[in-house]
């Protein structure tokens, strides 16, 4: 069991490292940093639209600016965060072993109330495990996000892990290490509950094949994650907001009064899904026409 856990952790660390540039670019997109201007295209209805370059061109911009190693900014805290999360979740899971209720042998084994009780117990345990891991790694997550956000202004305040700890404590106090935690916890809990409930309904009433049922949970998780994505976005923005970084200060980002204020402003600007798509990223800002060409106003007269 220990050997299998070590293998899973190592394989996860390798995959995390390989795909880190994608996650890094996604964070910058979430922060609203768009250094590459959108270009004209056609919507599926034939309308003129502007679309931002896809994530691979964005990564190319990062490499052109910071070099190859620059694509791995924030990789060290991300790796540490993954290790801490895994260790804490494993410890919590061992401390709270799963003991599902059993059906009464004198009643139908598919008793509705028994299955609901089992669902609630399993989901509550999974929620506890997820949330404890999230709380434990949030300080590292804040450091990771702020180190990534430095790309926008070319800063170095959070480049060193130890100095980043001192920077956060000096400017924000202990609570600074948990910036963005509340929306992240809400998103995690909602994701677990909605995915498990949806999976339970599908497996109970729609899918009878046991082999197919093993894939239901993963599929439901992907669907629900898209629904709860705004919580992830708001959490990441609040983790850097007020840090003094160029990326987290006006005019690049407003100073939010709290995560609810952040949510409201993003919702008003129709930006709650910002960064959810890495390929079809339509520009929704003001536009103008130069000749017959559609151009974004934000970039039309920039140098």
PDB file of C-alpha atoms in Angstrom, residues 150-283:
ATOM      1  CA  UNK A 150       4.697  38.706 -10.470  1.00  0.00           C
ATOM      2  CA  UNK A 151       5.042  38.008 -14.194  1.00  0.00           C
ATOM      3  CA  UNK A 152       2.730  40.933 -14.974  1.00  0.00           C
ATOM      4  CA  UNK A 153       4.877  43.563 -13.276  1.00  0.00           C
ATOM      5  CA  UNK A 154       8.248  41.815 -13.404  1.00  0.00           C
ATOM      6  CA  UNK A 155       8.539  41.781  -9.593  1.00  0.00           C
ATOM      7  CA  UNK A 156      10.571  39.387  -7.451  1.00  0.00           C
ATOM      8  CA  UNK A 157       9.065  39.811  -3.966  1.00  0.00           C
ATOM      9  CA  UNK A 158       7.584  36.304  -3.904  1.00  0.00           C
ATOM     10  CA  UNK A 159      10.199  34.482  -5.947  1.00  0.00           C
ATOM     11  CA  UNK A 160      11.925  32.940  -2.934  1.00  0.00           C
ATOM     12  CA  UNK A 161       9.725  30.650  -0.845  1.00  0.00           C
ATOM     13  CA  UNK A 162      11.132  31.684   2.553  1.00  0.00           C
ATOM     14  CA  UNK A 163      11.200  35.406   1.773  1.00  0.00           C
ATOM     15  CA  UNK A 164       7.617  35.118   0.489  1.00  0.00           C
ATOM     16  CA  UNK A 165       6.540  33.868   3.906  1.00  0.00           C
ATOM     17  CA  UNK A 166       8.086  36.935   5.538  1.00  0.00           C
ATOM     18  CA  UNK A 167       6.553  39.232   2.908  1.00  0.00           C
ATOM     19  CA  UNK A 168       3.038  37.932   3.502  1.00  0.00           C
ATOM     20  CA  UNK A 169       3.356  37.986   7.295  1.00  0.00           C
ATOM     21  CA  UNK A 170       4.773  41.522   7.332  1.00  0.00           C
ATOM     22  CA  UNK A 171       2.115  42.986   5.018  1.00  0.00           C
ATOM     23  CA  UNK A 172      -0.984  40.916   5.789  1.00  0.00           C
ATOM     24  CA  UNK A 173      -0.358  39.110   9.069  1.00  0.00           C
ATOM     25  CA  UNK A 174      -1.363  35.505   9.710  1.00  0.00           C
ATOM     26  CA  UNK A 175      -4.656  35.903   7.855  1.00  0.00           C
ATOM     27  CA  UNK A 176      -2.746  36.760   4.699  1.00  0.00           C
ATOM     28  CA  UNK A 177      -1.734  33.116   4.402  1.00  0.00           C
ATOM     29  CA  UNK A 178      -5.410  32.181   4.147  1.00  0.00           C
ATOM     30  CA  UNK A 179      -6.495  34.814   1.614  1.00  0.00           C
ATOM     31  CA  UNK A 180      -9.105  33.345  -0.705  1.00  0.00           C
ATOM     32  CA  UNK A 181      -9.753  30.338   1.535  1.00  0.00           C
ATOM     33  CA  UNK A 182     -13.502  30.799   2.079  1.00  0.00           C
ATOM     34  CA  UNK A 183     -14.630  30.697  -1.587  1.00  0.00           C
ATOM     35  CA  UNK A 184     -12.203  27.840  -2.200  1.00  0.00           C
ATOM     36  CA  UNK A 185     -13.708  25.790   0.637  1.00  0.00           C
ATOM     37  CA  UNK A 186     -17.241  26.539  -0.539  1.00  0.00           C
ATOM     38  CA  UNK A 187     -16.317  25.482  -4.063  1.00  0.00           C
ATOM     39  CA  UNK A 188     -14.665  22.264  -2.856  1.00  0.00           C
ATOM     40  CA  UNK A 189     -17.643  21.311  -0.682  1.00  0.00           C
ATOM     41  CA  UNK A 190     -20.197  22.081  -3.396  1.00  0.00           C
ATOM     42  CA  UNK A 191     -18.195  20.116  -5.952  1.00  0.00           C
ATOM     43  CA  UNK A 192     -18.045  17.015  -3.755  1.00  0.00           C
ATOM     44  CA  UNK A 193     -21.736  17.094  -2.812  1.00  0.00           C
ATOM     45  CA  UNK A 194     -23.120  17.919  -6.250  1.00  0.00           C
ATOM     46  CA  UNK A 195     -20.892  15.379  -8.006  1.00  0.00           C
ATOM     47  CA  UNK A 196     -21.751  12.586  -5.544  1.00  0.00           C
ATOM     48  CA  UNK A 197     -25.485  13.311  -5.608  1.00  0.00           C
ATOM     49  CA  UNK A 198     -25.531  13.446  -9.402  1.00  0.00           C
ATOM     50  CA  UNK A 199     -23.470  10.256  -9.632  1.00  0.00           C
ATOM     51  CA  UNK A 200     -25.795   8.505  -7.160  1.00  0.00           C
ATOM     52  CA  UNK A 201     -28.895   9.465  -9.142  1.00  0.00           C
ATOM     53  CA  UNK A 202     -27.394   8.328 -12.452  1.00  0.00           C
ATOM     54  CA  UNK A 203     -26.104   5.028 -11.065  1.00  0.00           C
ATOM     55  CA  UNK A 204     -29.389   4.319  -9.282  1.00  0.00           C
ATOM     56  CA  UNK A 205     -31.856   5.155 -12.029  1.00  0.00           C
ATOM     57  CA  UNK A 206     -30.015   5.311 -15.349  1.00  0.00           C
ATOM     58  CA  UNK A 207     -26.906   3.110 -15.416  1.00  0.00           C
ATOM     59  CA  UNK A 208     -27.200  -0.524 -14.369  1.00  0.00           C
ATOM     60  CA  UNK A 209     -23.886  -1.841 -15.677  1.00  0.00           C
ATOM     61  CA  UNK A 210     -21.380  -1.974 -12.803  1.00  0.00           C
ATOM     62  CA  UNK A 211     -18.472  -1.413 -15.168  1.00  0.00           C
ATOM     63  CA  UNK A 212     -19.974   1.795 -16.512  1.00  0.00           C
ATOM     64  CA  UNK A 213     -20.825   3.008 -13.011  1.00  0.00           C
ATOM     65  CA  UNK A 214     -17.120   3.267 -12.176  1.00  0.00           C
ATOM     66  CA  UNK A 215     -16.804   6.103 -14.715  1.00  0.00           C
ATOM     67  CA  UNK A 216     -19.898   8.003 -13.596  1.00  0.00           C
ATOM     68  CA  UNK A 217     -18.184   9.720 -10.675  1.00  0.00           C
ATOM     69  CA  UNK A 218     -15.363  11.097 -12.817  1.00  0.00           C
ATOM     70  CA  UNK A 219     -17.760  12.330 -15.497  1.00  0.00           C
ATOM     71  CA  UNK A 220     -20.009  14.004 -12.927  1.00  0.00           C
ATOM     72  CA  UNK A 221     -16.950  15.580 -11.313  1.00  0.00           C
ATOM     73  CA  UNK A 222     -15.972  17.221 -14.604  1.00  0.00           C
ATOM     74  CA  UNK A 223     -19.481  18.581 -15.130  1.00  0.00           C
ATOM     75  CA  UNK A 224     -19.822  19.936 -11.601  1.00  0.00           C
ATOM     76  CA  UNK A 225     -16.323  21.454 -11.622  1.00  0.00           C
ATOM     77  CA  UNK A 226     -17.386  23.596 -14.559  1.00  0.00           C
ATOM     78  CA  UNK A 227     -20.436  24.755 -12.581  1.00  0.00           C
ATOM     79  CA  UNK A 228     -18.427  25.615  -9.447  1.00  0.00           C
ATOM     80  CA  UNK A 229     -15.543  27.188 -11.400  1.00  0.00           C
ATOM     81  CA  UNK A 230     -16.411  30.764 -10.316  1.00  0.00           C
ATOM     82  CA  UNK A 231     -15.453  29.863  -6.734  1.00  0.00           C
ATOM     83  CA  UNK A 232     -11.987  28.828  -7.932  1.00  0.00           C
ATOM     84  CA  UNK A 233     -11.625  32.051  -9.913  1.00  0.00           C
ATOM     85  CA  UNK A 234     -12.700  34.256  -7.007  1.00  0.00           C
ATOM     86  CA  UNK A 235     -10.446  32.350  -4.606  1.00  0.00           C
ATOM     87  CA  UNK A 236      -7.394  32.867  -6.814  1.00  0.00           C
ATOM     88  CA  UNK A 237      -8.122  36.558  -7.269  1.00  0.00           C
ATOM     89  CA  UNK A 238      -8.569  37.107  -3.538  1.00  0.00           C
ATOM     90  CA  UNK A 239      -5.303  35.255  -2.844  1.00  0.00           C
ATOM     91  CA  UNK A 240      -3.369  37.993  -4.666  1.00  0.00           C
ATOM     92  CA  UNK A 241      -5.691  40.976  -4.156  1.00  0.00           C
ATOM     93  CA  UNK A 242      -4.182  43.656  -1.949  1.00  0.00           C
ATOM     94  CA  UNK A 243      -0.704  42.112  -2.173  1.00  0.00           C
ATOM     95  CA  UNK A 244       0.734  45.278  -3.717  1.00  0.00           C
ATOM     96  CA  UNK A 245       1.720  43.487  -6.903  1.00  0.00           C
ATOM     97  CA  UNK A 246       1.098  45.252 -10.207  1.00  0.00           C
ATOM     98  CA  UNK A 247      -1.208  42.432 -11.311  1.00  0.00           C
ATOM     99  CA  UNK A 248      -3.334  42.846  -8.165  1.00  0.00           C
ATOM    100  CA  UNK A 249      -3.570  46.628  -8.128  1.00  0.00           C
ATOM    101  CA  UNK A 250      -5.601  49.183 -10.151  1.00  0.00           C
ATOM    102  CA  UNK A 251      -5.975  49.484 -13.063  1.00  0.00           C
ATOM    103  CA  UNK A 252      -5.187  45.794 -13.558  1.00  0.00           C
ATOM    104  CA  UNK A 253      -7.416  44.688 -10.678  1.00  0.00           C
ATOM    105  CA  UNK A 254      -9.758  46.562  -8.335  1.00  0.00           C
ATOM    106  CA  UNK A 255      -9.161  46.392  -4.603  1.00  0.00           C
ATOM    107  CA  UNK A 256     -12.025  44.176  -3.482  1.00  0.00           C
ATOM    108  CA  UNK A 257     -13.660  44.615  -0.079  1.00  0.00           C
ATOM    109  CA  UNK A 258     -14.080  40.858   0.214  1.00  0.00           C
ATOM    110  CA  UNK A 259     -14.734  37.764  -1.841  1.00  0.00           C
ATOM    111  CA  UNK A 260     -18.458  38.564  -2.172  1.00  0.00           C
ATOM    112  CA  UNK A 261     -17.569  41.991  -3.583  1.00  0.00           C
ATOM    113  CA  UNK A 262     -15.156  40.292  -5.995  1.00  0.00           C
ATOM    114  CA  UNK A 263     -17.909  37.888  -7.096  1.00  0.00           C
ATOM    115  CA  UNK A 264     -20.372  40.724  -7.642  1.00  0.00           C
ATOM    116  CA  UNK A 265     -17.993  42.787  -9.729  1.00  0.00           C
ATOM    117  CA  UNK A 266     -16.994  39.814 -11.884  1.00  0.00           C
ATOM    118  CA  UNK A 267     -20.639  38.863 -12.335  1.00  0.00           C
ATOM    119  CA  UNK A 268     -21.531  42.408 -13.356  1.00  0.00           C
ATOM    120  CA  UNK A 269     -18.749  42.350 -15.959  1.00  0.00           C
ATOM    121  CA  UNK A 270     -19.757  38.833 -17.129  1.00  0.00           C
ATOM    122  CA  UNK A 271     -16.313  37.545 -16.126  1.00  0.00           C
ATOM    123  CA  UNK A 272     -17.150  34.709 -13.699  1.00  0.00           C
ATOM    124  CA  UNK A 273     -15.974  32.152 -16.266  1.00  0.00           C
ATOM    125  CA  UNK A 274     -12.729  33.971 -17.092  1.00  0.00           C
ATOM    126  CA  UNK A 275      -9.998  31.411 -17.671  1.00  0.00           C
ATOM    127  CA  UNK A 276     -12.347  28.420 -17.768  1.00  0.00           C
ATOM    128  CA  UNK A 277     -11.621  27.925 -21.472  1.00  0.00           C
ATOM    129  CA  UNK A 278      -8.057  27.834 -22.744  1.00  0.00           C
ATOM    130  CA  UNK A 279      -8.808  27.681 -26.459  1.00  0.00           C
ATOM    131  CA  UNK A 280     -12.022  29.481 -27.482  1.00  0.00           C
ATOM    132  CA  UNK A 281     -11.557  32.694 -25.517  1.00  0.00           C
ATOM    133  CA  UNK A 282     -13.832  35.349 -26.955  1.00  0.00           C
ATOM    134  CA  UNK A 283     -13.147  39.022 -26.266  1.00  0.00           C
TER     135      UNK A 283
END
